[in-house]
Coordinates of C-alpha atoms in Angstrom, one line a residue:
Chain T
G3 CA -0.1 -0.8 -27.3
E4 CA -0.2 -3.4 -24.6
D5 CA -0.7 -2.4 -21.1
V6 CA -0.4 -4.1 -17.7
E7 CA -1.9 -2.6 -14.7
Q8 CA -1.5 -3.3 -11.0
S9 CA -2.2 -1.6 -7.8
L10 CA 1.1 -0.2 -6.3
F11 CA 0.7 -1.3 -2.6
L12 CA -0.8 -4.3 -0.7
S13 CA -0.5 -4.5 2.9
V14 CA -1.3 -7.7 4.8
R15 CA -0.7 -9.2 8.3
E16 CA 1.8 -12.1 8.7
G17 CA -0.1 -15.3 8.3
D18 CA -2.9 -14.0 6.3
S19 CA -3.3 -14.5 2.5
S20 CA -2.2 -12.0 0.1
V21 CA -4.0 -11.4 -3.2
I22 CA -2.2 -9.5 -5.9
N23 CA -4.2 -8.4 -8.9
C24 CA -3.3 -7.5 -12.5
T25 CA -5.3 -6.6 -15.5
Y26 CA -3.9 -6.6 -19.1
T27 CA -5.1 -5.2 -22.4
D28 CA -3.6 -7.4 -25.0
S29 CA -6.0 -10.1 -26.1
S30 CA -3.3 -12.0 -27.8
S31 CA -1.6 -12.6 -24.5
T32 CA -0.4 -16.2 -24.5
Y33 CA 1.8 -16.5 -21.4
L34 CA 1.4 -14.5 -18.2
Y35 CA 4.0 -14.4 -15.5
W36 CA 4.6 -13.4 -11.9
Y37 CA 8.1 -12.2 -11.0
K38 CA 9.3 -11.3 -7.4
Q39 CA 11.8 -8.6 -6.9
E40 CA 13.4 -8.2 -3.3
P41 CA 15.1 -4.9 -2.5
G42 CA 18.3 -4.3 -4.6
A43 CA 17.9 -7.6 -6.3
G44 CA 16.9 -9.0 -9.8
L45 CA 13.7 -10.5 -10.9
Q46 CA 12.9 -13.8 -9.7
L47 CA 10.5 -16.0 -11.8
L48 CA 7.7 -17.2 -9.3
T49 CA 5.2 -18.7 -11.6
Y50 CA 3.5 -18.6 -15.0
I51 CA 0.4 -19.7 -16.6
F52 CA -0.7 -20.3 -20.2
S53 CA -3.7 -18.5 -21.5
N54 CA -5.6 -21.9 -22.0
M55 CA -5.5 -22.5 -18.1
D56 CA -7.6 -20.8 -15.6
M57 CA -5.9 -21.8 -12.4
K58 CA -2.4 -23.0 -11.4
Q59 CA -1.2 -24.0 -7.9
D60 CA 2.4 -24.2 -6.8
Q61 CA 2.8 -24.9 -3.0
R62 CA 1.8 -21.5 -1.3
L63 CA 1.0 -19.8 -4.6
T64 CA -2.2 -19.9 -6.6
V65 CA -2.6 -18.1 -9.9
L66 CA -6.1 -17.5 -11.3
L67 CA -6.7 -16.3 -14.9
N68 CA -10.0 -14.8 -16.1
K69 CA -9.3 -14.6 -19.7
K70 CA -12.7 -13.0 -20.5
D71 CA -12.0 -10.1 -18.1
K72 CA -8.3 -10.2 -18.8
H73 CA -7.7 -10.3 -15.2
L74 CA -4.8 -12.3 -13.5
S75 CA -4.3 -12.6 -9.7
L76 CA -1.6 -14.2 -7.5
R77 CA -2.6 -15.6 -4.0
I78 CA 0.1 -16.2 -1.5
A79 CA -1.2 -18.3 1.3
D80 CA 0.3 -18.0 4.9
T81 CA 2.2 -14.8 4.0
Q82 CA 5.6 -14.7 5.7
T83 CA 8.0 -11.7 6.2
G84 CA 10.2 -13.2 3.5
D85 CA 7.4 -12.6 1.0
S86 CA 7.9 -8.8 1.4
A87 CA 8.9 -7.6 -2.1
I88 CA 7.6 -6.1 -5.3
Y89 CA 5.6 -8.4 -7.4
F90 CA 5.5 -7.8 -11.2
C91 CA 2.9 -9.1 -13.5
A92 CA 4.0 -9.7 -17.0
E93 CA 2.7 -11.0 -20.4
T94 CA 3.7 -11.8 -23.7
P95 CA 1.9 -13.0 -26.8
G96 CA 4.4 -15.6 -27.4
G97 CA 6.3 -16.4 -30.6
G98 CA 9.9 -17.1 -29.5
A99 CA 11.5 -13.8 -29.0
D100 CA 8.8 -11.4 -27.8
G101 CA 9.7 -9.2 -24.9
L102 CA 7.5 -9.1 -21.9
T103 CA 5.4 -6.3 -21.0
F104 CA 5.5 -5.6 -17.3
G105 CA 3.1 -3.9 -14.9
K106 CA 4.6 -1.3 -12.5
G107 CA 4.8 -3.9 -9.8
T108 CA 2.8 -4.1 -6.4
H109 CA 4.7 -3.6 -3.2
L110 CA 3.8 -6.3 -0.6
I111 CA 4.1 -5.0 2.8
I112 CA 3.8 -7.5 5.7
Q113 CA 2.7 -6.3 8.9
P114 CA 3.7 -8.3 12.1
Chain O
E22 CA 20.4 -24.7 -10.7
P23 CA 21.7 -22.7 -13.8
E24 CA 21.4 -19.0 -13.7
V25 CA 21.9 -15.9 -15.7
T26 CA 24.8 -13.8 -14.6
Q27 CA 25.7 -10.3 -15.3
T28 CA 28.8 -8.0 -14.7
P29 CA 29.5 -5.6 -13.5
S30 CA 26.9 -5.1 -10.8
H31 CA 27.4 -1.5 -10.6
Q32 CA 28.8 0.9 -13.2
V33 CA 29.4 4.7 -12.9
T34 CA 30.2 6.5 -16.0
Q35 CA 30.5 10.0 -17.3
M36 CA 27.9 11.4 -19.9
G37 CA 29.1 10.7 -23.4
Q38 CA 31.2 7.7 -22.5
E39 CA 30.6 4.2 -23.8
V40 CA 29.7 1.4 -21.6
I41 CA 29.5 -2.5 -22.3
L42 CA 27.3 -4.5 -20.0
R43 CA 27.8 -8.2 -19.9
C44 CA 25.8 -11.2 -19.5
V45 CA 26.4 -14.9 -19.5
P46 CA 22.9 -16.5 -20.3
I47 CA 21.9 -20.0 -19.3
S48 CA 24.1 -22.3 -21.4
N49 CA 21.4 -24.2 -23.3
H50 CA 19.2 -21.2 -24.0
L51 CA 18.8 -19.9 -27.4
Y52 CA 17.0 -16.5 -26.9
F53 CA 18.5 -13.5 -25.2
Y54 CA 17.1 -10.2 -24.0
W55 CA 17.9 -6.9 -22.4
Y56 CA 15.5 -5.0 -20.3
R57 CA 15.9 -1.7 -18.2
Q58 CA 14.3 -0.4 -15.2
I59 CA 14.6 3.3 -14.5
L60 CA 14.4 3.8 -10.7
G61 CA 10.8 3.6 -9.5
Q62 CA 9.5 2.8 -13.0
K63 CA 8.4 -0.3 -14.9
V64 CA 10.8 -2.9 -16.4
E65 CA 10.9 -2.0 -20.0
F66 CA 11.8 -4.3 -22.9
L67 CA 14.8 -3.3 -25.0
V68 CA 15.7 -6.0 -27.5
S69 CA 15.6 -9.7 -28.1
F70 CA 18.3 -11.8 -29.9
Y71 CA 18.2 -15.0 -31.7
N72 CA 20.5 -16.9 -34.0
N73 CA 23.1 -14.1 -33.9
E74 CA 20.6 -11.4 -34.8
I75 CA 18.1 -8.9 -33.3
S76 CA 14.6 -10.5 -33.4
E77 CA 12.6 -7.7 -31.9
K78 CA 13.4 -4.2 -30.5
S79 CA 11.5 -1.6 -28.7
E80 CA 11.4 2.2 -29.5
I81 CA 13.9 2.8 -26.6
F82 CA 16.5 0.7 -28.5
D83 CA 17.8 3.4 -30.8
D84 CA 21.1 3.8 -32.7
Q85 CA 23.0 4.4 -29.3
F86 CA 22.4 0.8 -28.4
S87 CA 23.8 -2.3 -29.9
V88 CA 23.9 -6.0 -28.9
E89 CA 26.3 -8.6 -29.7
R90 CA 27.2 -12.3 -28.9
P91 CA 31.0 -12.2 -29.2
D92 CA 31.6 -15.8 -28.3
G93 CA 29.5 -18.9 -27.4
S94 CA 28.7 -17.7 -23.8
N95 CA 28.6 -14.0 -23.5
F96 CA 25.9 -11.5 -24.6
T97 CA 26.6 -7.9 -24.5
L98 CA 24.8 -4.6 -24.6
K99 CA 26.7 -1.4 -25.6
I100 CA 25.6 2.1 -25.2
R101 CA 27.8 4.3 -27.4
S102 CA 27.5 7.7 -25.9
T103 CA 25.7 7.5 -22.5
K104 CA 23.0 10.2 -21.5
L105 CA 21.9 11.0 -18.2
E106 CA 18.6 9.4 -18.8
D107 CA 20.4 6.1 -19.5
S108 CA 20.8 5.7 -15.7
A109 CA 18.9 2.7 -14.8
M110 CA 19.1 -1.0 -13.8
Y111 CA 19.8 -3.3 -16.8
F112 CA 18.6 -6.8 -16.8
C113 CA 19.7 -9.6 -19.1
A114 CA 17.3 -12.5 -19.6
S115 CA 17.3 -15.9 -21.5
S116 CA 14.8 -18.4 -22.6
A117 CA 15.3 -21.9 -24.0
L118 CA 13.0 -22.6 -26.9
A119 CA 10.5 -20.9 -29.0
S120 CA 7.9 -23.0 -27.4
Q121 CA 9.2 -22.3 -23.9
E122 CA 8.6 -18.9 -23.3
T123 CA 9.7 -18.5 -19.8
Q124 CA 12.4 -15.9 -19.4
Y125 CA 15.0 -16.2 -16.7
F126 CA 16.5 -12.8 -15.5
G127 CA 19.9 -12.0 -14.2
P128 CA 20.5 -9.8 -11.1
G129 CA 21.1 -6.7 -13.2
T130 CA 23.6 -4.1 -13.7
R131 CA 23.1 -0.6 -12.0
L132 CA 24.3 2.0 -14.4
L133 CA 24.7 5.5 -13.2
V134 CA 25.6 8.2 -15.7
L135 CA 26.9 11.5 -14.4

């Protein structure tokens, strides 16, 4: 079945860039997402990318997709304390009503 | 900005009891979903719903679970006879169209089964 893998923790200093990585196995993945979950809160959609793109930029966020290696990354520029959260990578093959397959999430820890 | 809402935010129940979790999806959305997240684990897909019927469901979504859209706004998840292992955060999500796959999530209902 499909699988999505992420490292569990990432620690960065405030002001540095954070790069959160994700790999997936499903070659039919059409849509790839990054969601953010703050403590005790729900899942907030941060950004998404279609599989026919290799980069998407949205303010401080840059998503890079290497479809050949099935590797997705999320770069957060100028990381702030408010960026401290769990970041989930998710994918779906598309088709209207497909459920998302999530990774376990990466805890982003910001050091002052 | 429109958002998905869920009630209650927390629910505590005894093992064997029935629970109904409620969701109000974004109003012009057509696809509805339930996910769960057991503490410390991945978010897992349970079921998707379109045109008043289940579109897809995972292995987790067994006969103890059912979904319903009782009116034009609510989308519910019923667990008939709760088990300890049903304790989790349950997320509802909705998306607009077949060509628009982005799913927007509600804040979740934390269910604790004692």
